[in-house]
XYZ file of C-alpha atoms in Angstrom:
665
model
C 19.328 0.780 -30.016
C 22.640 2.305 -28.837
C 22.459 5.531 -30.966
C 18.819 5.858 -29.950
C 19.735 5.457 -26.281
C 22.504 8.050 -26.664
C 20.069 10.527 -28.230
C 17.644 9.763 -25.399
C 20.438 10.502 -22.912
C 21.249 13.828 -24.598
C 17.587 14.819 -24.471
C 17.575 13.707 -20.855
C 20.455 16.110 -20.231
C 18.369 18.941 -21.667
C 15.504 17.816 -19.456
C 17.857 17.888 -16.477
C 18.782 21.513 -17.218
C 15.101 22.449 -17.545
C 14.235 20.538 -14.371
C 17.011 22.199 -12.353
C 16.407 25.669 -13.768
C 12.666 25.643 -13.146
C 13.200 24.192 -9.658
C 15.624 26.921 -8.579
C 13.406 29.595 -10.157
C 10.373 28.361 -8.243
C 12.361 28.067 -5.005
C 13.464 31.676 -5.520
C 9.775 32.584 -5.795
C 9.079 30.992 -2.410
C 8.017 27.426 -3.231
C 9.509 24.576 -1.216
C 11.880 22.038 -2.727
C 9.057 19.461 -2.682
C 6.210 21.332 -4.359
C 8.676 23.121 -6.631
C 10.086 19.803 -7.833
C 6.651 18.575 -8.893
C 6.211 21.544 -11.264
C 9.803 21.377 -12.504
C 9.425 17.654 -13.196
C 6.285 18.207 -15.284
C 8.095 20.973 -17.210
C 10.983 18.610 -17.960
C 8.563 15.891 -19.127
C 6.944 18.337 -21.573
C 10.309 19.434 -23.019
C 11.727 15.901 -23.337
C 8.518 14.704 -24.991
C 8.766 17.333 -27.729
C 12.484 16.624 -28.279
C 12.275 12.822 -28.105
C 9.395 12.563 -30.566
C 11.413 14.612 -33.094
C 15.052 13.606 -32.581
C 15.107 10.268 -30.714
C 12.199 8.262 -32.107
C 11.316 10.291 -35.231
C 7.637 9.789 -34.472
C 5.087 9.932 -37.243
C 1.753 11.583 -36.465
C -0.248 8.354 -36.130
C -2.460 9.761 -33.410
C -3.330 13.131 -31.945
C -0.663 15.074 -30.094
C -2.883 15.188 -27.012
C -3.206 11.390 -26.967
C 0.513 10.917 -27.582
C 1.382 13.454 -24.875
C -0.821 11.698 -22.326
C 0.707 8.339 -23.274
C 4.201 9.822 -22.878
C 3.331 11.229 -19.449
C 1.914 7.844 -18.420
C 5.048 6.095 -19.714
C 7.210 8.381 -17.600
C 5.280 7.433 -14.444
C 7.536 4.612 -13.219
C 10.732 6.486 -14.026
C 9.196 9.592 -12.515
C 8.409 7.799 -9.273
C 11.968 6.479 -9.111
C 13.218 9.967 -9.947
C 11.123 11.780 -7.331
C 11.693 9.175 -4.592
C 15.467 9.318 -5.121
C 15.319 13.110 -4.999
C 13.253 13.023 -1.790
C 15.633 10.567 -0.122
C 18.665 12.731 -0.940
C 16.964 15.926 0.237
C 15.830 14.518 3.584
C 18.708 12.183 4.420
C 21.721 14.363 3.516
C 22.795 17.625 5.222
C 21.467 20.614 3.304
C 23.791 22.433 0.901
C 22.905 25.025 -1.761
C 23.873 22.495 -4.455
C 21.947 19.609 -2.854
C 18.766 20.129 -4.955
C 20.714 19.870 -8.214
C 22.482 16.726 -6.929
C 19.087 15.245 -6.078
C 17.714 16.123 -9.511
C 20.754 14.572 -11.242
C 20.641 11.344 -9.226
C 16.894 10.987 -9.719
C 17.189 11.650 -13.456
C 19.876 8.996 -13.939
C 17.974 6.339 -12.001
C 14.707 7.056 -13.791
C 16.245 7.224 -17.286
C 16.292 3.474 -17.945
C 12.612 3.036 -17.037
C 11.724 6.131 -19.064
C 13.570 4.857 -22.149
C 11.838 1.478 -21.971
C 8.432 3.122 -21.615
C 9.013 5.504 -24.516
C 10.516 2.944 -26.907
C 8.214 -0.007 -26.291
C 5.009 1.802 -25.485
C 4.651 5.332 -26.811
C 6.739 4.994 -29.990
C 6.330 1.296 -30.728
C 5.166 0.101 -34.183
C 1.525 0.795 -35.100
C 0.253 -2.662 -34.100
C 1.946 -2.406 -30.738
C 0.762 1.169 -30.243
C -2.768 -0.005 -30.953
C -2.702 -2.727 -28.315
C -1.328 -0.377 -25.622
C -3.490 2.594 -26.499
C -5.719 3.848 -23.727
C -9.211 4.575 -25.004
C -10.942 7.786 -23.964
C -13.785 5.702 -22.517
C -11.235 3.972 -20.308
C -9.932 7.349 -19.158
C -13.474 8.436 -18.363
C -14.142 5.213 -16.437
C -10.890 5.489 -14.477
C -11.582 9.135 -13.649
C -15.047 8.252 -12.365
C -13.671 5.377 -10.279
C -10.984 7.577 -8.745
C -13.573 10.204 -7.880
C -15.726 7.597 -6.128
C -12.756 6.192 -4.209
C -11.329 9.540 -3.088
C -14.706 10.794 -1.881
C -14.705 7.921 0.611
C -11.055 8.417 1.549
C -11.408 12.154 2.209
C -14.703 11.857 4.105
C -13.864 12.653 7.771
C -10.229 12.163 6.790
C -9.000 13.244 10.241
C -10.909 10.409 11.946
C -10.316 8.073 13.704
C -7.235 8.785 15.780
C -3.863 7.564 14.609
C -3.232 3.964 15.634
C 0.322 2.801 16.362
C 0.575 0.276 13.512
C -1.399 2.581 11.197
C 1.614 4.901 10.917
C 4.433 2.378 10.780
C 6.761 2.873 8.890
C 5.625 6.390 7.830
C 6.371 7.815 11.278
C 10.081 7.482 10.397
C 9.568 10.379 7.985
C 9.292 12.716 10.989
C 12.814 11.756 12.082
C 14.115 12.017 8.493
C 12.634 15.470 7.881
C 13.414 16.848 11.358
C 16.516 14.989 12.601
C 17.575 17.493 15.285
C 15.960 15.535 18.158
C 17.300 12.002 18.557
C 14.083 10.523 19.865
C 13.833 6.726 20.016
C 12.496 4.822 17.012
C 11.629 1.182 16.469
C 13.241 -0.254 13.340
C 15.441 -3.117 12.263
C 19.215 -2.501 12.302
C 20.391 -1.067 8.995
C 23.732 0.117 7.672
C 22.129 2.414 5.115
C 18.622 3.820 4.687
C 15.668 1.790 6.070
C 14.563 -0.925 3.651
C 12.767 -3.353 5.965
C 9.829 -2.457 8.176
C 10.115 -5.900 9.689
C 11.435 -9.266 8.623
C 8.238 -9.859 6.661
C 7.548 -6.537 4.920
C 9.324 -3.572 3.377
C 8.979 0.190 3.706
C 7.663 1.165 0.264
C 4.964 3.302 1.915
C 7.609 5.420 3.636
C 9.401 6.405 0.424
C 6.217 6.912 -1.593
C 4.889 9.250 1.100
C 8.086 11.256 1.709
C 7.607 13.732 -1.122
C 3.967 14.227 -0.162
C 4.994 15.010 3.434
C 7.517 17.523 2.133
C 4.784 19.239 0.106
C 1.854 18.985 2.562
C 3.614 18.643 5.899
C 3.535 15.909 8.536
C -0.155 15.793 9.327
C -2.992 13.303 9.370
C -4.506 14.443 6.055
C -1.202 14.014 4.200
C -0.738 10.596 5.812
C -4.176 9.316 4.837
C -3.726 10.546 1.263
C -0.284 8.946 1.015
C -1.533 5.612 2.327
C -4.540 5.651 0.007
C -2.396 6.099 -3.117
C -1.893 2.334 -3.296
C -5.644 1.904 -2.894
C -6.256 4.248 -5.824
C -3.913 2.175 -7.989
C -5.663 -1.002 -6.834
C -9.073 0.343 -7.897
C -7.689 1.254 -11.317
C -6.020 -2.117 -11.719
C -9.215 -3.998 -10.792
C -10.821 -2.217 -13.740
C -7.861 -2.957 -16.032
C -7.528 -6.626 -15.030
C -11.275 -7.247 -15.296
C -11.506 -5.565 -18.683
C -8.588 -7.632 -19.985
C -10.040 -10.839 -18.494
C -13.570 -10.313 -19.846
C -12.948 -8.151 -22.901
C -15.718 -5.841 -21.654
C -15.713 -2.477 -19.910
C -18.970 -2.881 -17.996
C -17.897 -5.780 -15.747
C -14.633 -3.952 -15.049
C -16.444 -0.738 -14.179
C -18.887 -2.519 -11.872
C -16.166 -4.554 -10.134
C -13.959 -1.514 -9.527
C -16.925 0.633 -8.451
C -17.976 -2.076 -6.007
C -14.485 -2.122 -4.518
C -14.212 1.696 -4.433
C -17.493 1.957 -2.501
C -16.836 -0.975 -0.162
C -16.126 0.373 3.310
C -14.140 -2.780 4.090
C -11.661 -1.489 1.492
C -11.934 2.264 2.123
C -11.709 2.001 5.935
C -8.636 -0.218 5.662
C -6.583 2.876 4.827
C -7.310 4.202 8.331
C -6.083 1.112 10.207
C -3.127 -1.242 10.072
C -4.899 -3.123 7.246
C -3.376 -0.645 4.786
C 0.146 -2.066 5.099
C -1.089 -5.449 3.821
C -3.416 -4.053 1.157
C -0.728 -1.829 -0.391
C 0.868 -4.816 -2.124
C -2.379 -5.628 -3.960
C -1.613 -2.854 -6.441
C 1.603 -4.658 -7.433
C -0.144 -8.041 -7.466
C -2.805 -6.820 -9.897
C -0.122 -5.306 -12.129
C 1.517 -8.750 -12.174
C -1.801 -10.404 -13.038
C -2.498 -7.837 -15.771
C 0.807 -8.643 -17.475
C 0.190 -12.375 -17.068
C -3.236 -12.413 -18.764
C -3.677 -13.000 -22.510
C -4.526 -10.215 -24.959
C -4.737 -10.169 -28.759
C -1.579 -8.801 -30.379
C 0.076 -8.693 -26.979
C 3.703 -7.887 -26.358
C 6.135 -10.826 -26.611
C 5.414 -13.475 -23.983
C 8.879 -13.359 -22.426
C 8.680 -9.594 -21.987
C 5.271 -9.916 -20.322
C 6.589 -12.721 -18.124
C 9.501 -10.573 -16.989
C 7.236 -7.608 -16.179
C 4.774 -9.847 -14.334
C 7.579 -11.329 -12.244
C 8.969 -7.905 -11.306
C 5.557 -6.695 -10.137
C 5.004 -9.899 -8.174
C 8.368 -9.458 -6.453
C 7.400 -5.916 -5.451
C 4.133 -7.270 -4.020
C 6.062 -9.731 -1.847
C 8.392 -6.926 -0.762
C 5.282 -5.011 0.309
C 4.151 -7.929 2.520
C 5.144 -11.573 2.744
C 1.585 -12.960 2.398
C 1.683 -12.384 -1.363
C 3.974 -15.403 -1.525
C 0.787 -17.420 -0.910
C -0.153 -16.766 -4.564
C 3.162 -18.052 -5.940
C 2.187 -21.730 -6.461
C -0.744 -20.725 -8.686
C 1.340 -18.466 -10.906
C 4.119 -21.035 -11.335
C 1.798 -23.983 -11.927
C -0.459 -22.131 -14.378
C 2.492 -20.551 -16.148
C 4.087 -23.917 -16.782
C 0.775 -25.514 -17.755
C -0.225 -22.748 -20.160
C 3.101 -22.139 -21.874
C 4.691 -25.591 -21.468
C 7.961 -23.718 -21.370
C 10.438 -23.879 -18.514
C 12.245 -20.968 -20.162
C 9.207 -18.697 -19.784
C 8.796 -19.683 -16.135
C 12.522 -19.073 -15.573
C 12.187 -15.590 -17.080
C 9.215 -14.910 -14.782
C 11.315 -16.047 -11.809
C 14.145 -13.752 -12.931
C 11.706 -10.852 -12.926
C 10.484 -11.953 -9.495
C 14.065 -11.899 -8.218
C 14.522 -8.373 -9.598
C 11.345 -7.210 -7.867
C 12.613 -8.713 -4.621
C 15.911 -6.789 -4.762
C 14.782 -4.239 -2.115
C 14.204 -7.175 0.245
C 17.641 -8.600 -0.533
C 19.261 -5.185 -0.080
C 17.452 -4.802 3.238
C 18.818 -8.087 4.566
C 22.327 -7.250 3.305
C 22.102 -3.901 5.094
C 20.963 -5.756 8.211
C 23.975 -8.074 7.970
C 26.385 -5.158 7.612
C 24.810 -3.368 10.576
C 25.041 -6.481 12.770
C 28.677 -7.113 11.869
C 28.696 -10.163 9.641
C 27.012 -13.434 8.773
C 27.327 -15.233 12.111
C 25.873 -12.478 14.357
C 23.140 -11.931 11.763
C 22.244 -15.618 11.837
C 22.066 -15.578 15.627
C 19.944 -12.427 15.605
C 17.585 -13.842 12.979
C 17.243 -17.117 14.865
C 16.233 -15.301 18.046
C 13.905 -12.850 16.272
C 12.124 -15.556 14.284
C 11.754 -17.611 17.469
C 10.077 -14.609 19.106
C 7.758 -14.173 16.112
C 6.933 -17.913 16.229
C 5.325 -18.065 12.750
C 4.737 -21.832 13.013
C 3.602 -21.916 16.633
C -0.094 -22.465 15.919
C -1.491 -25.446 17.842
C -4.874 -25.461 16.100
C -6.250 -28.668 14.681
C -7.161 -28.815 10.996
C -10.810 -28.124 11.756
C -9.957 -25.301 14.171
C -7.588 -23.763 11.628
C -10.290 -23.978 8.945
C -12.826 -22.330 11.249
C -10.316 -19.634 12.262
C -9.441 -18.780 8.654
C -13.097 -18.654 7.602
C -13.902 -16.323 10.489
C -10.935 -14.051 9.791
C -11.728 -13.891 6.077
C -15.366 -13.094 6.822
C -14.389 -10.366 9.292
C -12.004 -8.806 6.768
C -14.573 -8.843 3.945
C -17.454 -7.558 6.105
C -15.370 -4.694 7.582
C -15.777 -6.297 11.000
C -12.001 -6.225 11.511
C -11.759 -2.477 10.915
C -14.814 -1.838 13.095
C -13.395 -3.860 15.976
C -10.215 -1.800 15.813
C -11.931 1.579 15.457
C -15.062 1.074 17.601
C -14.150 -2.027 19.678
C -17.402 -3.570 18.449
C -19.239 -4.395 15.243
C -23.005 -3.902 14.712
C -23.367 -7.157 12.759
C -25.522 -5.621 10.013
C -27.236 -7.852 7.452
C -25.819 -6.418 4.195
C -22.131 -7.171 4.912
C -23.028 -10.802 5.539
C -25.073 -10.998 2.325
C -22.199 -9.413 0.419
C -19.687 -11.980 1.657
C -21.931 -14.896 0.703
C -22.589 -13.308 -2.706
C -18.860 -12.895 -3.381
C -18.229 -16.460 -2.195
C -20.954 -17.690 -4.573
C -19.242 -15.872 -7.445
C -15.964 -17.567 -6.530
C -17.658 -20.985 -6.634
C -19.363 -20.142 -9.938
C -16.100 -19.233 -11.616
C -14.431 -22.330 -10.149
C -17.215 -24.522 -11.524
C -17.536 -22.983 -14.997
C -14.203 -21.441 -15.917
C -11.365 -23.451 -14.400
C -10.760 -25.479 -17.563
C -10.001 -22.388 -19.617
C -6.409 -22.434 -20.840
C -4.645 -21.959 -24.164
C -3.378 -24.975 -26.073
C 0.208 -24.349 -27.241
C -0.332 -26.701 -30.147
C -3.184 -24.511 -31.453
C -1.600 -21.160 -30.736
C -1.249 -18.930 -33.774
C 1.970 -17.494 -32.327
C 4.008 -17.865 -29.134
C 2.912 -14.373 -28.105
C -0.735 -15.459 -27.926
C 0.112 -17.630 -24.905
C -0.040 -16.317 -21.362
C 1.035 -17.074 -17.798
C -2.559 -16.972 -16.534
C -5.964 -17.276 -18.186
C -9.078 -15.487 -16.891
C -10.574 -18.713 -15.569
C -7.424 -19.523 -13.618
C -7.709 -16.325 -11.565
C -10.124 -18.237 -9.344
C -7.225 -20.257 -7.957
C -5.493 -17.170 -6.529
C -7.883 -16.693 -3.564
C -8.299 -20.454 -3.212
C -4.537 -21.016 -2.934
C -4.152 -18.059 -0.552
C -6.807 -19.460 1.747
C -5.322 -22.953 1.599
C -1.815 -21.814 2.561
C -3.228 -19.655 5.362
C -4.501 -22.866 6.976
C -0.912 -24.017 7.461
C -0.156 -21.003 9.683
C -3.342 -21.305 11.750
C -3.844 -18.489 14.230
C -0.615 -16.769 13.136
C -2.594 -15.330 10.193
C -4.949 -12.603 11.405
C -7.919 -10.667 10.065
C -5.951 -7.968 8.245
C -4.016 -10.588 6.266
C -7.258 -11.611 4.526
C -8.010 -8.071 3.317
C -6.028 -8.875 0.143
C -8.861 -11.191 -0.976
C -11.416 -8.388 -1.377
C -10.201 -6.979 -4.744
C -9.834 -10.515 -6.116
C -13.389 -11.434 -5.130
C -14.788 -8.386 -6.903
C -12.943 -9.593 -10.004
C -14.634 -12.970 -9.489
C -18.000 -11.185 -9.395
C -17.175 -9.542 -12.734
C -16.155 -12.869 -14.283
C -19.427 -14.360 -13.069
C -21.366 -11.495 -14.649
C -19.511 -11.851 -17.932
C -20.032 -15.611 -18.087
C -23.766 -15.270 -17.432
C -24.253 -12.483 -19.966
C -22.426 -14.401 -22.721
C -23.558 -17.942 -21.901
C -26.305 -19.421 -24.158
C -29.648 -19.756 -22.388
C -30.436 -23.142 -20.843
C -32.565 -24.585 -18.077
C -29.613 -24.098 -15.687
C -28.794 -20.589 -16.904
C -31.919 -18.867 -18.306
C -31.380 -15.666 -20.262
C -32.823 -13.452 -17.552
C -30.298 -14.717 -14.985
C -27.415 -12.703 -16.459
C -29.444 -9.508 -16.470
C -30.554 -10.203 -12.925
C -26.938 -10.555 -11.834
C -26.141 -7.300 -13.646
C -28.861 -5.517 -11.671
C -27.688 -7.104 -8.414
C -24.100 -6.063 -9.109
C -25.191 -2.461 -9.612
C -27.321 -2.667 -6.462
C -24.260 -3.905 -4.553
C -22.559 -0.533 -5.026
C -25.666 1.216 -3.646
C -25.738 -1.101 -0.615
C -22.006 -0.511 -0.129
C -22.607 3.244 -0.022
C -25.301 2.721 2.625
C -22.903 0.675 4.767
C -20.256 3.339 4.230
C -22.695 6.035 5.389
C -23.453 4.111 8.587
C -19.734 3.674 9.241
C -18.991 7.391 8.913
C -21.974 8.286 11.093
C -20.560 6.149 13.916
C -17.103 7.559 13.268
C -18.358 11.134 13.637
C -20.123 10.236 16.870
C -17.175 8.533 18.574
C -14.071 9.805 16.792
C -12.742 6.272 17.321
C -12.370 4.532 20.662
C -9.539 3.136 22.740
C -6.194 3.088 20.991
C -7.808 4.602 17.868
C -9.455 7.524 19.648
C -8.743 10.934 18.168
C -7.764 11.944 21.715
C -4.196 10.972 20.812
C -4.309 13.591 18.050
C -5.346 16.208 20.617
C -2.496 15.217 22.927
C -0.057 15.736 20.039
C -1.610 19.151 19.326
C -1.199 20.095 22.996
C 2.418 18.956 22.908
C 3.209 21.080 19.846
C 2.020 24.205 21.660
C 3.748 23.371 24.943
C 7.249 24.145 26.216
C 10.267 22.399 24.768
C 11.219 21.579 28.385
C 8.396 19.047 28.602
C 9.246 15.404 27.892
C 6.522 12.873 27.130
C 7.069 9.344 28.424
C 5.262 6.393 26.824
C 5.859 3.237 28.859
C 2.924 1.441 27.204
C 2.370 0.290 23.630
C 0.346 2.474 21.283
C 1.547 6.032 21.839
C 4.980 6.879 20.572
C 4.684 6.312 16.784
C 1.556 8.493 16.387
C 3.072 11.087 18.720
C 6.355 11.155 16.796
C 4.569 11.651 13.485
C 1.951 14.182 14.626
C 4.532 16.316 16.437
C 6.897 16.005 13.436
C 9.650 14.847 15.812
C 9.782 18.363 17.244
C 9.033 17.353 20.856
C 11.065 15.152 23.190
C 9.698 11.761 24.168
C 10.872 8.517 25.765
C 9.553 4.970 25.481
C 10.547 3.708 28.930
C 10.097 4.937 32.491
C 13.254 3.490 33.979
C 15.138 5.238 36.751
C 18.007 6.031 34.372
C 15.639 7.801 31.977
C 13.888 9.768 34.712
C 17.137 10.763 36.441
C 18.551 12.037 33.144
C 15.610 14.360 32.646
C 15.516 15.384 36.307
C 19.104 16.615 35.998
C 18.099 18.627 32.907
C 15.114 20.139 34.800
C 12.636 18.696 32.318
C 8.967 18.375 33.187
C 7.505 14.937 32.611
C 4.213 13.814 31.058
C 3.527 10.073 31.431
C 0.768 8.744 29.154
C -0.948 5.407 29.856
C -4.262 3.732 29.113
C -5.958 2.802 32.399
C -6.774 4.717 35.581
C -5.865 1.535 37.466
C -2.202 2.416 36.835
C -2.367 5.869 38.456
C -0.792 4.787 41.735
C 1.941 2.707 40.063
C 3.244 5.499 37.850
C 2.906 8.116 40.597
C 5.041 5.927 42.850
C 7.749 5.531 40.186
C 7.888 9.272 39.601
C 8.093 10.129 43.317
C 10.835 7.563 43.887
C 12.892 9.357 41.230
C 12.473 12.832 42.692
C 9.455 14.140 40.769
C 6.448 15.926 42.259
C 2.999 15.158 40.862
C 1.184 18.298 39.753
C -1.931 16.678 38.287
C -3.505 14.064 36.081
C -5.205 14.876 32.771
C -7.857 12.542 31.422
C -8.151 12.742 27.649
C -11.685 11.921 26.521
C -13.163 10.410 23.392
C -15.867 12.287 21.502
C -18.489 10.300 23.399
C -16.936 11.619 26.652
C -15.583 8.247 27.703
C -11.968 8.207 28.991
C -9.401 7.388 26.323
C -6.150 7.574 28.324
C -4.516 9.504 31.132
C -1.444 11.717 31.431
C 0.392 12.384 34.711
C 2.056 15.801 34.956
C 5.209 15.905 37.077
C 8.167 18.204 37.631
C 11.553 17.627 39.336
């Protein structure tokens, strides 16, 4: 492997020269360092593919060049993401220098090289049997293209609505400070000695780094944000298809399950609210499940276990609730393989996937000055979070979790956030009961499915999970949520939606393949097939109703698009105006939508007001209720400001959204 790796490194050096040369040429033609890097990266991939297939792997023409080229591009995806994210971090976090782009390209190329080598050696240029089992069929490409089209139509429909909610742009709002660091406006983030790695104690900031390059190319605006946040949703839709096809051995159930998810407004609308931060980790979870499922002529079990563990660790880094699935994976892995070694390898992969979390806590410790102050800070912060403070009884906790799960699956949670009410339509309720019935069906008919190590033809035919055992993932998640009572909210249950569509596909497959009997007549499977197809149509109808209400209101309350208009007004106003946000819900959207190019404060203390009075800054105080007019006017007058007026920002339905006091020293 060493000579092969050296040749791969030499070819990588050639790719680096191509990447850098094309980048500087495109920048000289007027492209930015973000959009230019995308084209230069694709050029480098094309050159390294042609060189690697000839000099590094000595590839025989076992398949068409077009197919091999697409496989090579797909294999470079993970390394490419690492490459581009590293490049983006260097470009936005370090002071600009004429040589900075080439430094960013070099650092990104080195970090991505290991992942690229693994993908090329063990996927694209593996032996014929291995190439056959990894090969992506053209029908799969067609299905995935169709699914992506369906999903992105929903995402881009009225993409600028509703308004930008505070938690719906956290942590991405930090990109405004990273790209435009001149103004030292306040931010809310955990202490860190290096770059941000933790959004909070219980989730990471993967969304921030994935979106950075997109913001560089498209700018800091609502459209770029919604596209960046939906990228994880697009991967989730694709992985629902892949997991279902692997679990059933059929394309049709996978296509129907993924199409149902892609048309479900409870999924699509989640990328416009704070639900997205929880759902993003589902993409990693499904990658972990895909690697854990059995497949004929699969890669060695230990390699699959390692990959599954890494993906699972990344899911937990995305949000802590994915730990709720851990008992199922460990128990089924040990039961199916009867090998502590395999489980240990999976746990090693899990630890590798969790490294960003570990690095984030180490950075926190360095920033706080050592182990003891970090322990004290963590003790106080966890006490404030009170994760185990629920006082609900067992029955109350069960009722609370059922209600929250139902609200998440029906889209009630998103509607309550966007519209402050939910119409309570009939179809969403039917859908939830239908998905629950599928879960029960799979639990009743498939839970005994597991490989017998004694009968296995080879160790590689074993797996961490079997298709029938997937049913225990949502069951275990729900069971652990009961322990936390009312500390688990509606958006935490959004992760169940993709899993339940997979359950619907498993139900369909079992009915279509099961011999006819009095309990399961032959027409039942075809009836379920028709109902599954009809579900996508009903989902589109619910989606249409949702967008109709969205166009009428533009969102209400803290999700009104009035906050977008305030940011637009600020960007066209004088730099001498300072916005003050003493109440929760304003500053993160404002920071992002103004690209950190306008001054703002998050408190209205005398010290803050006196500082700006001395600098002759005008003040704009934003708050939610007219009942607070007199209170804020009094504070401003006491600190030497004169009130010049009050602006009432309105929703699309002409109801008041919030108010802004104008004052000058």
